[in-house]
Every structure is written in C-alpha cells, then in structure tokens.
Amino acid sequence: YYWGTGFYLSELFAIFVEPKRMDFREYVLHHLTTLGLLSLSAWSYNMRIGVMVLLLHDITDVFLCAAKICHYANKEFFVNIFFAAFLGSMMYLRLWCYPLLIESSLFLGPSVRGWEIGHWLCAHLLPILQVLHVYWFALSLRMVYRLVTGVKGDVRSDDDEEDEDDQPPKNTKAARKAAAAAAAEKSKKR
C-alpha cells in the first residue's frame, strides 16, 4: 500500500522532468487525486478504497507499459497485442468495475460505517478519477482510429506530425549541443 503511494509520489515529480504532453494537467490532477485517495484512505482506516484504486489502476498500467517497451524495441506485433489488452482491461476495470467502487463508496459504505470525514472525502475524490478514465479512454480510441487510418504519432503530442517519444527533448543541454554541432557542421560545408 505504501509502496503504491510512494510510486505515485515519484511519478508526480517525474512528470515535471519529462517532455510536456497535451494531457499534462490531467496527468498531474490524476496523480494528486490518487495520492489524496491513498493518503486519506490510510488516515481514515478506509484502506479498502485505496487498495481497490491501486488494483484497478495497476493492472491496466502493466499492459500499457508492456506496449511501450515493445514499441521501443520495434516489436509492432506485440505492441498491438499489449495495446489491445490495455484497452480491454481499461474498459473492464476502469470503466466498469471502478464505477461500482464509486457506487459502493457513496451508497453502501456510509450505511456500514457512517459518513466519516475521511470516507466522505475519498468518496468524492473517486469521481474525479473516473472523469479522467473516460478522457484517456477517448484518447486511446482516437489513437486506435489514427493507427487504423495510417496517421503516425502520439495523440497526446501537441505536434501531430512527429512522435515526441522518438525525438530528443527540445530544451535540454544535449539538444542544444546537438543543434550547435549541426550548425557548425553546416557552416563547415559552406
């Protein structure tokens, strides 16, 4: 449980180092909300909520990470398999099971434990994540559409012409050095 909280905390810091995507704000909101849920559920002894949030999120993330690894290894066949598994698990776990968690937290939980402040806060943070799940599922469907129609690139990129994962970050020391070296090489050719 605490390992999961630590992971989301480290991810929150890591996203400020990575190149910014179109869904940067949503990603930050997702991590802040998840950290809030995990912390509040531990504080209020509602760890069932936190464990379910971790379980429903982490299973789908395994498939997405596997698809990314296969993409970087140029194993497109496996990318498609893992991405399909990601979409299937996302539909079932995040769009079907997760709303059941919200329903039970809002309606069944209070009948058992009453409306404690920690439970109330957790129950009202859960729908924020659900809205983000629907948003990312729509982005994933858009990605599938783009793959089927032959358009390359990450739908979360601001620039639709290129995939930022395959390009060096634009504002780093290495990128500036590479640009300076390219300019020097160009001037030598003249």
JSON list of C-alpha atoms in Angstrom, two decimals:
[
{"chain": "A", "resi": 1, "resn": "TYR", "atom": "CA", "xyz": [0.00, 0.00, 0.00]},
{"chain": "A", "resi": 2, "resn": "TYR", "atom": "CA", "xyz": [2.72, 2.44, 1.00]},
{"chain": "A", "resi": 3, "resn": "TRP", "atom": "CA", "xyz": [4.84, 1.32, -1.94]},
{"chain": "A", "resi": 4, "resn": "GLY", "atom": "CA", "xyz": [2.00, 2.29, -4.27]},
{"chain": "A", "resi": 5, "resn": "THR", "atom": "CA", "xyz": [1.71, 5.68, -2.60]},
{"chain": "A", "resi": 6, "resn": "GLY", "atom": "CA", "xyz": [5.47, 6.16, -2.99]},
{"chain": "A", "resi": 7, "resn": "PHE", "atom": "CA", "xyz": [5.26, 5.19, -6.65]},
{"chain": "A", "resi": 8, "resn": "TYR", "atom": "CA", "xyz": [2.57, 7.77, -7.38]},
{"chain": "A", "resi": 9, "resn": "LEU", "atom": "CA", "xyz": [4.55, 10.39, -5.47]},
{"chain": "A", "resi": 10, "resn": "SER", "atom": "CA", "xyz": [7.67, 9.66, -7.54]},
{"chain": "A", "resi": 11, "resn": "GLU", "atom": "CA", "xyz": [5.60, 9.74, -10.74]},
{"chain": "A", "resi": 12, "resn": "LEU", "atom": "CA", "xyz": [4.23, 13.13, -9.74]},
{"chain": "A", "resi": 13, "resn": "PHE", "atom": "CA", "xyz": [7.77, 14.52, -9.56]},
{"chain": "A", "resi": 14, "resn": "ALA", "atom": "CA", "xyz": [8.88, 12.69, -12.73]},
{"chain": "A", "resi": 15, "resn": "ILE", "atom": "CA", "xyz": [6.21, 14.22, -14.94]},
{"chain": "A", "resi": 16, "resn": "PHE", "atom": "CA", "xyz": [7.74, 17.65, -14.41]},
{"chain": "A", "resi": 17, "resn": "VAL", "atom": "CA", "xyz": [11.02, 16.38, -15.89]},
{"chain": "A", "resi": 18, "resn": "GLU", "atom": "CA", "xyz": [9.51, 14.62, -18.93]},
{"chain": "A", "resi": 19, "resn": "PRO", "atom": "CA", "xyz": [8.52, 16.50, -22.08]},
{"chain": "A", "resi": 20, "resn": "LYS", "atom": "CA", "xyz": [5.11, 18.09, -21.57]},
{"chain": "A", "resi": 21, "resn": "ARG", "atom": "CA", "xyz": [2.18, 16.42, -23.32]},
{"chain": "A", "resi": 22, "resn": "MET", "atom": "CA", "xyz": [-1.23, 17.73, -24.24]},
{"chain": "A", "resi": 23, "resn": "ASP", "atom": "CA", "xyz": [-2.71, 15.94, -21.20]},
{"chain": "A", "resi": 24, "resn": "PHE", "atom": "CA", "xyz": [-0.12, 17.26, -18.72]},
{"chain": "A", "resi": 25, "resn": "ARG", "atom": "CA", "xyz": [-2.66, 18.97, -16.45]},
{"chain": "A", "resi": 26, "resn": "GLU", "atom": "CA", "xyz": [-4.89, 15.89, -16.43]},
{"chain": "A", "resi": 27, "resn": "TYR", "atom": "CA", "xyz": [-1.88, 13.73, -15.56]},
{"chain": "A", "resi": 28, "resn": "VAL", "atom": "CA", "xyz": [-0.96, 15.99, -12.63]},
{"chain": "A", "resi": 29, "resn": "LEU", "atom": "CA", "xyz": [-4.59, 16.01, -11.46]},
{"chain": "A", "resi": 30, "resn": "HIS", "atom": "CA", "xyz": [-4.67, 12.21, -11.72]},
{"chain": "A", "resi": 31, "resn": "HIS", "atom": "CA", "xyz": [-1.58, 11.81, -9.55]},
{"chain": "A", "resi": 32, "resn": "LEU", "atom": "CA", "xyz": [-2.67, 14.40, -6.99]},
{"chain": "A", "resi": 33, "resn": "THR", "atom": "CA", "xyz": [-6.12, 12.81, -6.73]},
{"chain": "A", "resi": 34, "resn": "THR", "atom": "CA", "xyz": [-4.66, 9.30, -6.43]},
{"chain": "A", "resi": 35, "resn": "LEU", "atom": "CA", "xyz": [-2.22, 10.46, -3.75]},
{"chain": "A", "resi": 36, "resn": "GLY", "atom": "CA", "xyz": [-5.10, 12.16, -1.95]},
{"chain": "A", "resi": 37, "resn": "LEU", "atom": "CA", "xyz": [-7.18, 9.00, -2.10]},
{"chain": "A", "resi": 38, "resn": "LEU", "atom": "CA", "xyz": [-4.37, 6.79, -0.85]},
{"chain": "A", "resi": 39, "resn": "SER", "atom": "CA", "xyz": [-3.41, 9.17, 1.95]},
{"chain": "A", "resi": 40, "resn": "LEU", "atom": "CA", "xyz": [-6.98, 9.85, 3.06]},
{"chain": "A", "resi": 41, "resn": "SER", "atom": "CA", "xyz": [-7.98, 6.20, 2.93]},
{"chain": "A", "resi": 42, "resn": "ALA", "atom": "CA", "xyz": [-4.98, 5.26, 5.10]},
{"chain": "A", "resi": 43, "resn": "TRP", "atom": "CA", "xyz": [-5.66, 8.13, 7.51]},
{"chain": "A", "resi": 44, "resn": "SER", "atom": "CA", "xyz": [-9.34, 7.26, 7.88]},
{"chain": "A", "resi": 45, "resn": "TYR", "atom": "CA", "xyz": [-8.81, 3.47, 8.02]},
{"chain": "A", "resi": 46, "resn": "ASN", "atom": "CA", "xyz": [-10.65, 3.05, 4.70]},
{"chain": "A", "resi": 47, "resn": "MET", "atom": "CA", "xyz": [-7.78, 1.15, 3.14]},
{"chain": "A", "resi": 48, "resn": "ARG", "atom": "CA", "xyz": [-10.22, -0.91, 1.08]},
{"chain": "A", "resi": 49, "resn": "ILE", "atom": "CA", "xyz": [-10.78, 2.14, -1.10]},
{"chain": "A", "resi": 50, "resn": "GLY", "atom": "CA", "xyz": [-7.06, 2.73, -1.57]},
{"chain": "A", "resi": 51, "resn": "VAL", "atom": "CA", "xyz": [-6.33, -0.91, -2.31]},
{"chain": "A", "resi": 52, "resn": "MET", "atom": "CA", "xyz": [-9.09, -1.05, -4.92]},
{"chain": "A", "resi": 53, "resn": "VAL", "atom": "CA", "xyz": [-7.81, 2.14, -6.56]},
{"chain": "A", "resi": 54, "resn": "LEU", "atom": "CA", "xyz": [-4.30, 0.66, -6.74]},
{"chain": "A", "resi": 55, "resn": "LEU", "atom": "CA", "xyz": [-5.55, -2.68, -8.03]},
{"chain": "A", "resi": 56, "resn": "LEU", "atom": "CA", "xyz": [-7.81, -1.24, -10.72]},
{"chain": "A", "resi": 57, "resn": "HIS", "atom": "CA", "xyz": [-5.11, 1.16, -11.93]},
{"chain": "A", "resi": 58, "resn": "ASP", "atom": "CA", "xyz": [-2.02, -1.02, -11.77]},
{"chain": "A", "resi": 59, "resn": "ILE", "atom": "CA", "xyz": [-3.37, -3.97, -13.74]},
{"chain": "A", "resi": 60, "resn": "THR", "atom": "CA", "xyz": [-4.11, -1.83, -16.80]},
{"chain": "A", "resi": 61, "resn": "ASP", "atom": "CA", "xyz": [-0.81, 0.03, -16.48]},
{"chain": "A", "resi": 62, "resn": "VAL", "atom": "CA", "xyz": [1.13, -3.24, -16.87]},
{"chain": "A", "resi": 63, "resn": "PHE", "atom": "CA", "xyz": [-0.30, -3.72, -20.37]},
{"chain": "A", "resi": 64, "resn": "LEU", "atom": "CA", "xyz": [0.36, -0.12, -21.35]},
{"chain": "A", "resi": 65, "resn": "CYS", "atom": "CA", "xyz": [3.98, -0.28, -20.15]},
{"chain": "A", "resi": 66, "resn": "ALA", "atom": "CA", "xyz": [4.49, -3.57, -21.99]},
{"chain": "A", "resi": 67, "resn": "ALA", "atom": "CA", "xyz": [3.16, -1.97, -25.18]},
{"chain": "A", "resi": 68, "resn": "LYS", "atom": "CA", "xyz": [5.57, 0.96, -24.76]},
{"chain": "A", "resi": 69, "resn": "ILE", "atom": "CA", "xyz": [8.52, -1.39, -24.21]},
{"chain": "A", "resi": 70, "resn": "CYS", "atom": "CA", "xyz": [7.61, -3.34, -27.35]},
{"chain": "A", "resi": 71, "resn": "HIS", "atom": "CA", "xyz": [7.27, -0.07, -29.27]},
{"chain": "A", "resi": 72, "resn": "TYR", "atom": "CA", "xyz": [10.77, 1.00, -28.25]},
{"chain": "A", "resi": 73, "resn": "ALA", "atom": "CA", "xyz": [12.07, -2.48, -29.19]},
{"chain": "A", "resi": 74, "resn": "ASN", "atom": "CA", "xyz": [10.36, -2.20, -32.63]},
{"chain": "A", "resi": 75, "resn": "LYS", "atom": "CA", "xyz": [8.14, -5.24, -31.98]},
{"chain": "A", "resi": 76, "resn": "GLU", "atom": "CA", "xyz": [4.97, -3.82, -33.51]},
{"chain": "A", "resi": 77, "resn": "PHE", "atom": "CA", "xyz": [3.08, -7.13, -33.45]},
{"chain": "A", "resi": 78, "resn": "PHE", "atom": "CA", "xyz": [3.40, -7.28, -29.65]},
{"chain": "A", "resi": 79, "resn": "VAL", "atom": "CA", "xyz": [2.63, -3.57, -29.36]},
{"chain": "A", "resi": 80, "resn": "ASN", "atom": "CA", "xyz": [-0.77, -4.24, -30.90]},
{"chain": "A", "resi": 81, "resn": "ILE", "atom": "CA", "xyz": [-1.42, -7.23, -28.64]},
{"chain": "A", "resi": 82, "resn": "PHE", "atom": "CA", "xyz": [-0.49, -5.38, -25.45]},
{"chain": "A", "resi": 83, "resn": "PHE", "atom": "CA", "xyz": [-2.35, -2.25, -26.51]},
{"chain": "A", "resi": 84, "resn": "ALA", "atom": "CA", "xyz": [-5.47, -4.33, -27.19]},
{"chain": "A", "resi": 85, "resn": "ALA", "atom": "CA", "xyz": [-5.06, -5.94, -23.74]},
{"chain": "A", "resi": 86, "resn": "PHE", "atom": "CA", "xyz": [-4.67, -2.44, -22.27]},
{"chain": "A", "resi": 87, "resn": "LEU", "atom": "CA", "xyz": [-7.89, -1.25, -23.92]},
{"chain": "A", "resi": 88, "resn": "GLY", "atom": "CA", "xyz": [-9.78, -4.35, -22.85]},
{"chain": "A", "resi": 89, "resn": "SER", "atom": "CA", "xyz": [-8.58, -4.13, -19.26]},
{"chain": "A", "resi": 90, "resn": "MET", "atom": "CA", "xyz": [-9.24, -0.39, -19.20]},
{"chain": "A", "resi": 91, "resn": "MET", "atom": "CA", "xyz": [-12.81, -0.89, -20.40]},
{"chain": "A", "resi": 92, "resn": "TYR", "atom": "CA", "xyz": [-13.48, -3.59, -17.83]},
{"chain": "A", "resi": 93, "resn": "LEU", "atom": "CA", "xyz": [-11.53, -2.36, -14.80]},
{"chain": "A", "resi": 94, "resn": "ARG", "atom": "CA", "xyz": [-11.70, 1.42, -15.12]},
{"chain": "A", "resi": 95, "resn": "LEU", "atom": "CA", "xyz": [-14.97, 1.92, -16.95]},
{"chain": "A", "resi": 96, "resn": "TRP", "atom": "CA", "xyz": [-16.99, -0.94, -15.43]},
{"chain": "A", "resi": 97, "resn": "CYS", "atom": "CA", "xyz": [-15.51, -2.02, -12.07]},
{"chain": "A", "resi": 98, "resn": "TYR", "atom": "CA", "xyz": [-14.32, 1.41, -10.96]},
{"chain": "A", "resi": 99, "resn": "PRO", "atom": "CA", "xyz": [-17.82, 2.96, -11.15]},
{"chain": "A", "resi": 100, "resn": "LEU", "atom": "CA", "xyz": [-19.01, 0.08, -8.96]},
{"chain": "A", "resi": 101, "resn": "LEU", "atom": "CA", "xyz": [-16.37, 1.14, -6.43]},
{"chain": "A", "resi": 102, "resn": "ILE", "atom": "CA", "xyz": [-17.72, 4.68, -6.58]},
{"chain": "A", "resi": 103, "resn": "GLU", "atom": "CA", "xyz": [-21.26, 3.44, -6.11]},
{"chain": "A", "resi": 104, "resn": "SER", "atom": "CA", "xyz": [-20.37, 1.27, -3.14]},
{"chain": "A", "resi": 105, "resn": "SER", "atom": "CA", "xyz": [-18.33, 4.08, -1.56]},
{"chain": "A", "resi": 106, "resn": "LEU", "atom": "CA", "xyz": [-21.14, 6.59, -1.94]},
{"chain": "A", "resi": 107, "resn": "PHE", "atom": "CA", "xyz": [-24.09, 4.38, -1.01]},
{"chain": "A", "resi": 108, "resn": "LEU", "atom": "CA", "xyz": [-23.02, 1.18, 0.76]},
{"chain": "A", "resi": 109, "resn": "GLY", "atom": "CA", "xyz": [-20.05, 2.45, 2.76]},
{"chain": "A", "resi": 110, "resn": "PRO", "atom": "CA", "xyz": [-21.97, 5.10, 4.71]},
{"chain": "A", "resi": 111, "resn": "SER", "atom": "CA", "xyz": [-24.65, 2.57, 5.68]},
{"chain": "A", "resi": 112, "resn": "VAL", "atom": "CA", "xyz": [-21.95, 0.40, 7.26]},
{"chain": "A", "resi": 113, "resn": "ARG", "atom": "CA", "xyz": [-19.56, 2.97, 8.75]},
{"chain": "A", "resi": 114, "resn": "GLY", "atom": "CA", "xyz": [-21.46, 6.23, 8.65]},
{"chain": "A", "resi": 115, "resn": "TRP", "atom": "CA", "xyz": [-20.28, 9.39, 6.97]},
{"chain": "A", "resi": 116, "resn": "GLU", "atom": "CA", "xyz": [-16.86, 9.96, 8.50]},
{"chain": "A", "resi": 117, "resn": "ILE", "atom": "CA", "xyz": [-14.91, 12.89, 7.08]},
{"chain": "A", "resi": 118, "resn": "GLY", "atom": "CA", "xyz": [-12.18, 10.64, 5.59]},
{"chain": "A", "resi": 119, "resn": "HIS", "atom": "CA", "xyz": [-14.71, 8.41, 3.89]},
{"chain": "A", "resi": 120, "resn": "TRP", "atom": "CA", "xyz": [-16.66, 11.41, 2.63]},
{"chain": "A", "resi": 121, "resn": "LEU", "atom": "CA", "xyz": [-13.51, 12.95, 1.10]},
{"chain": "A", "resi": 122, "resn": "CYS", "atom": "CA", "xyz": [-12.47, 9.66, -0.52]},
{"chain": "A", "resi": 123, "resn": "ALA", "atom": "CA", "xyz": [-15.96, 9.06, -1.91]},
{"chain": "A", "resi": 124, "resn": "HIS", "atom": "CA", "xyz": [-15.91, 12.49, -3.53]},
{"chain": "A", "resi": 125, "resn": "LEU", "atom": "CA", "xyz": [-12.38, 12.16, -4.97]},
{"chain": "A", "resi": 126, "resn": "LEU", "atom": "CA", "xyz": [-13.22, 8.88, -6.74]},
{"chain": "A", "resi": 127, "resn": "PRO", "atom": "CA", "xyz": [-15.41, 10.51, -9.46]},
{"chain": "A", "resi": 128, "resn": "ILE", "atom": "CA", "xyz": [-12.53, 12.84, -10.43]},
{"chain": "A", "resi": 129, "resn": "LEU", "atom": "CA", "xyz": [-10.51, 9.81, -11.43]},
{"chain": "A", "resi": 130, "resn": "GLN", "atom": "CA", "xyz": [-13.48, 8.38, -13.32]},
{"chain": "A", "resi": 131, "resn": "VAL", "atom": "CA", "xyz": [-13.74, 11.52, -15.46]},
{"chain": "A", "resi": 132, "resn": "LEU", "atom": "CA", "xyz": [-10.04, 11.17, -16.25]},
{"chain": "A", "resi": 133, "resn": "HIS", "atom": "CA", "xyz": [-10.52, 7.49, -17.13]},
{"chain": "A", "resi": 134, "resn": "VAL", "atom": "CA", "xyz": [-13.20, 8.40, -19.66]},
{"chain": "A", "resi": 135, "resn": "TYR", "atom": "CA", "xyz": [-10.97, 11.15, -21.09]},
{"chain": "A", "resi": 136, "resn": "TRP", "atom": "CA", "xyz": [-7.99, 8.81, -21.52]},
{"chain": "A", "resi": 137, "resn": "PHE", "atom": "CA", "xyz": [-10.17, 6.06, -22.95]},
{"chain": "A", "resi": 138, "resn": "ALA", "atom": "CA", "xyz": [-11.39, 8.54, -25.57]},
{"chain": "A", "resi": 139, "resn": "LEU", "atom": "CA", "xyz": [-7.75, 9.44, -26.32]},
{"chain": "A", "resi": 140, "resn": "SER", "atom": "CA", "xyz": [-6.95, 5.74, -26.65]},
{"chain": "A", "resi": 141, "resn": "LEU", "atom": "CA", "xyz": [-9.82, 5.25, -29.09]},
{"chain": "A", "resi": 142, "resn": "ARG", "atom": "CA", "xyz": [-8.56, 8.25, -31.04]},
{"chain": "A", "resi": 143, "resn": "MET", "atom": "CA", "xyz": [-5.14, 6.59, -31.16]},
{"chain": "A", "resi": 144, "resn": "VAL", "atom": "CA", "xyz": [-6.70, 3.37, -32.48]},
{"chain": "A", "resi": 145, "resn": "TYR", "atom": "CA", "xyz": [-8.53, 5.39, -35.13]},
{"chain": "A", "resi": 146, "resn": "ARG", "atom": "CA", "xyz": [-5.29, 7.09, -36.15]},
{"chain": "A", "resi": 147, "resn": "LEU", "atom": "CA", "xyz": [-3.47, 3.76, -36.34]},
{"chain": "A", "resi": 148, "resn": "VAL", "atom": "CA", "xyz": [-6.21, 2.24, -38.49]},
{"chain": "A", "resi": 149, "resn": "THR", "atom": "CA", "xyz": [-6.21, 5.24, -40.84]},
{"chain": "A", "resi": 150, "resn": "GLY", "atom": "CA", "xyz": [-2.40, 5.30, -41.00]},
{"chain": "A", "resi": 151, "resn": "VAL", "atom": "CA", "xyz": [-1.65, 8.52, -39.11]},
{"chain": "A", "resi": 152, "resn": "LYS", "atom": "CA", "xyz": [1.58, 8.28, -37.07]},
{"chain": "A", "resi": 153, "resn": "GLY", "atom": "CA", "xyz": [2.36, 9.93, -33.77]},
{"chain": "A", "resi": 154, "resn": "ASP", "atom": "CA", "xyz": [1.12, 10.18, -30.22]},
{"chain": "A", "resi": 155, "resn": "VAL", "atom": "CA", "xyz": [-2.34, 11.73, -29.87]},
{"chain": "A", "resi": 156, "resn": "ARG", "atom": "CA", "xyz": [-1.17, 13.45, -26.69]},
{"chain": "A", "resi": 157, "resn": "SER", "atom": "CA", "xyz": [1.53, 15.37, -28.59]},
{"chain": "A", "resi": 158, "resn": "ASP", "atom": "CA", "xyz": [0.93, 18.99, -29.41]},
{"chain": "A", "resi": 159, "resn": "ASP", "atom": "CA", "xyz": [2.61, 18.48, -32.80]},
{"chain": "A", "resi": 160, "resn": "ASP", "atom": "CA", "xyz": [0.73, 15.88, -34.84]},
{"chain": "A", "resi": 161, "resn": "GLU", "atom": "CA", "xyz": [3.49, 15.48, -37.40]},
{"chain": "A", "resi": 162, "resn": "GLU", "atom": "CA", "xyz": [6.03, 13.72, -35.21]},
{"chain": "A", "resi": 163, "resn": "ASP", "atom": "CA", "xyz": [6.10, 11.43, -32.20]},
{"chain": "A", "resi": 164, "resn": "GLU", "atom": "CA", "xyz": [7.89, 13.16, -29.35]},
{"chain": "A", "resi": 165, "resn": "ASP", "atom": "CA", "xyz": [8.95, 9.83, -27.83]},
{"chain": "A", "resi": 166, "resn": "ASP", "atom": "CA", "xyz": [11.30, 9.31, -30.76]},
{"chain": "A", "resi": 167, "resn": "GLN", "atom": "CA", "xyz": [12.78, 12.82, -30.57]},
{"chain": "A", "resi": 168, "resn": "PRO", "atom": "CA", "xyz": [15.20, 14.25, -28.01]},
{"chain": "A", "resi": 169, "resn": "PRO", "atom": "CA", "xyz": [13.69, 16.79, -25.61]},
{"chain": "A", "resi": 170, "resn": "LYS", "atom": "CA", "xyz": [13.83, 20.25, -27.16]},
{"chain": "A", "resi": 171, "resn": "ASN", "atom": "CA", "xyz": [15.15, 22.29, -24.25]},
{"chain": "A", "resi": 172, "resn": "THR", "atom": "CA", "xyz": [17.97, 20.21, -22.79]},
{"chain": "A", "resi": 173, "resn": "LYS", "atom": "CA", "xyz": [21.72, 20.59, -22.75]},
{"chain": "A", "resi": 174, "resn": "ALA", "atom": "CA", "xyz": [22.11, 17.60, -25.09]},
{"chain": "A", "resi": 175, "resn": "ALA", "atom": "CA", "xyz": [19.58, 19.03, -27.56]},
{"chain": "A", "resi": 176, "resn": "ARG", "atom": "CA", "xyz": [21.32, 22.44, -27.55]},
{"chain": "A", "resi": 177, "resn": "LYS", "atom": "CA", "xyz": [24.71, 20.75, -28.06]},
{"chain": "A", "resi": 178, "resn": "ALA", "atom": "CA", "xyz": [23.34, 18.68, -30.93]},
{"chain": "A", "resi": 179, "resn": "ALA", "atom": "CA", "xyz": [21.86, 21.81, -32.54]},
{"chain": "A", "resi": 180, "resn": "ALA", "atom": "CA", "xyz": [25.16, 23.68, -32.14]},
{"chain": "A", "resi": 181, "resn": "ALA", "atom": "CA", "xyz": [27.08, 20.75, -33.63]},
{"chain": "A", "resi": 182, "resn": "ALA", "atom": "CA", "xyz": [24.67, 20.59, -36.59]},
{"chain": "A", "resi": 183, "resn": "ALA", "atom": "CA", "xyz": [25.04, 24.35, -37.15]},
{"chain": "A", "resi": 184, "resn": "ALA", "atom": "CA", "xyz": [28.85, 24.07, -37.01]},
{"chain": "A", "resi": 185, "resn": "GLU", "atom": "CA", "xyz": [28.80, 21.17, -39.47]},
{"chain": "A", "resi": 186, "resn": "LYS", "atom": "CA", "xyz": [26.55, 23.14, -41.79]},
{"chain": "A", "resi": 187, "resn": "SER", "atom": "CA", "xyz": [28.88, 26.17, -41.71]},
{"chain": "A", "resi": 188, "resn": "LYS", "atom": "CA", "xyz": [31.90, 23.91, -42.48]},
{"chain": "A", "resi": 189, "resn": "LYS", "atom": "CA", "xyz": [30.18, 22.67, -45.64]},
{"chain": "A", "resi": 190, "resn": "ARG", "atom": "CA", "xyz": [29.83, 26.21, -46.93]}
]
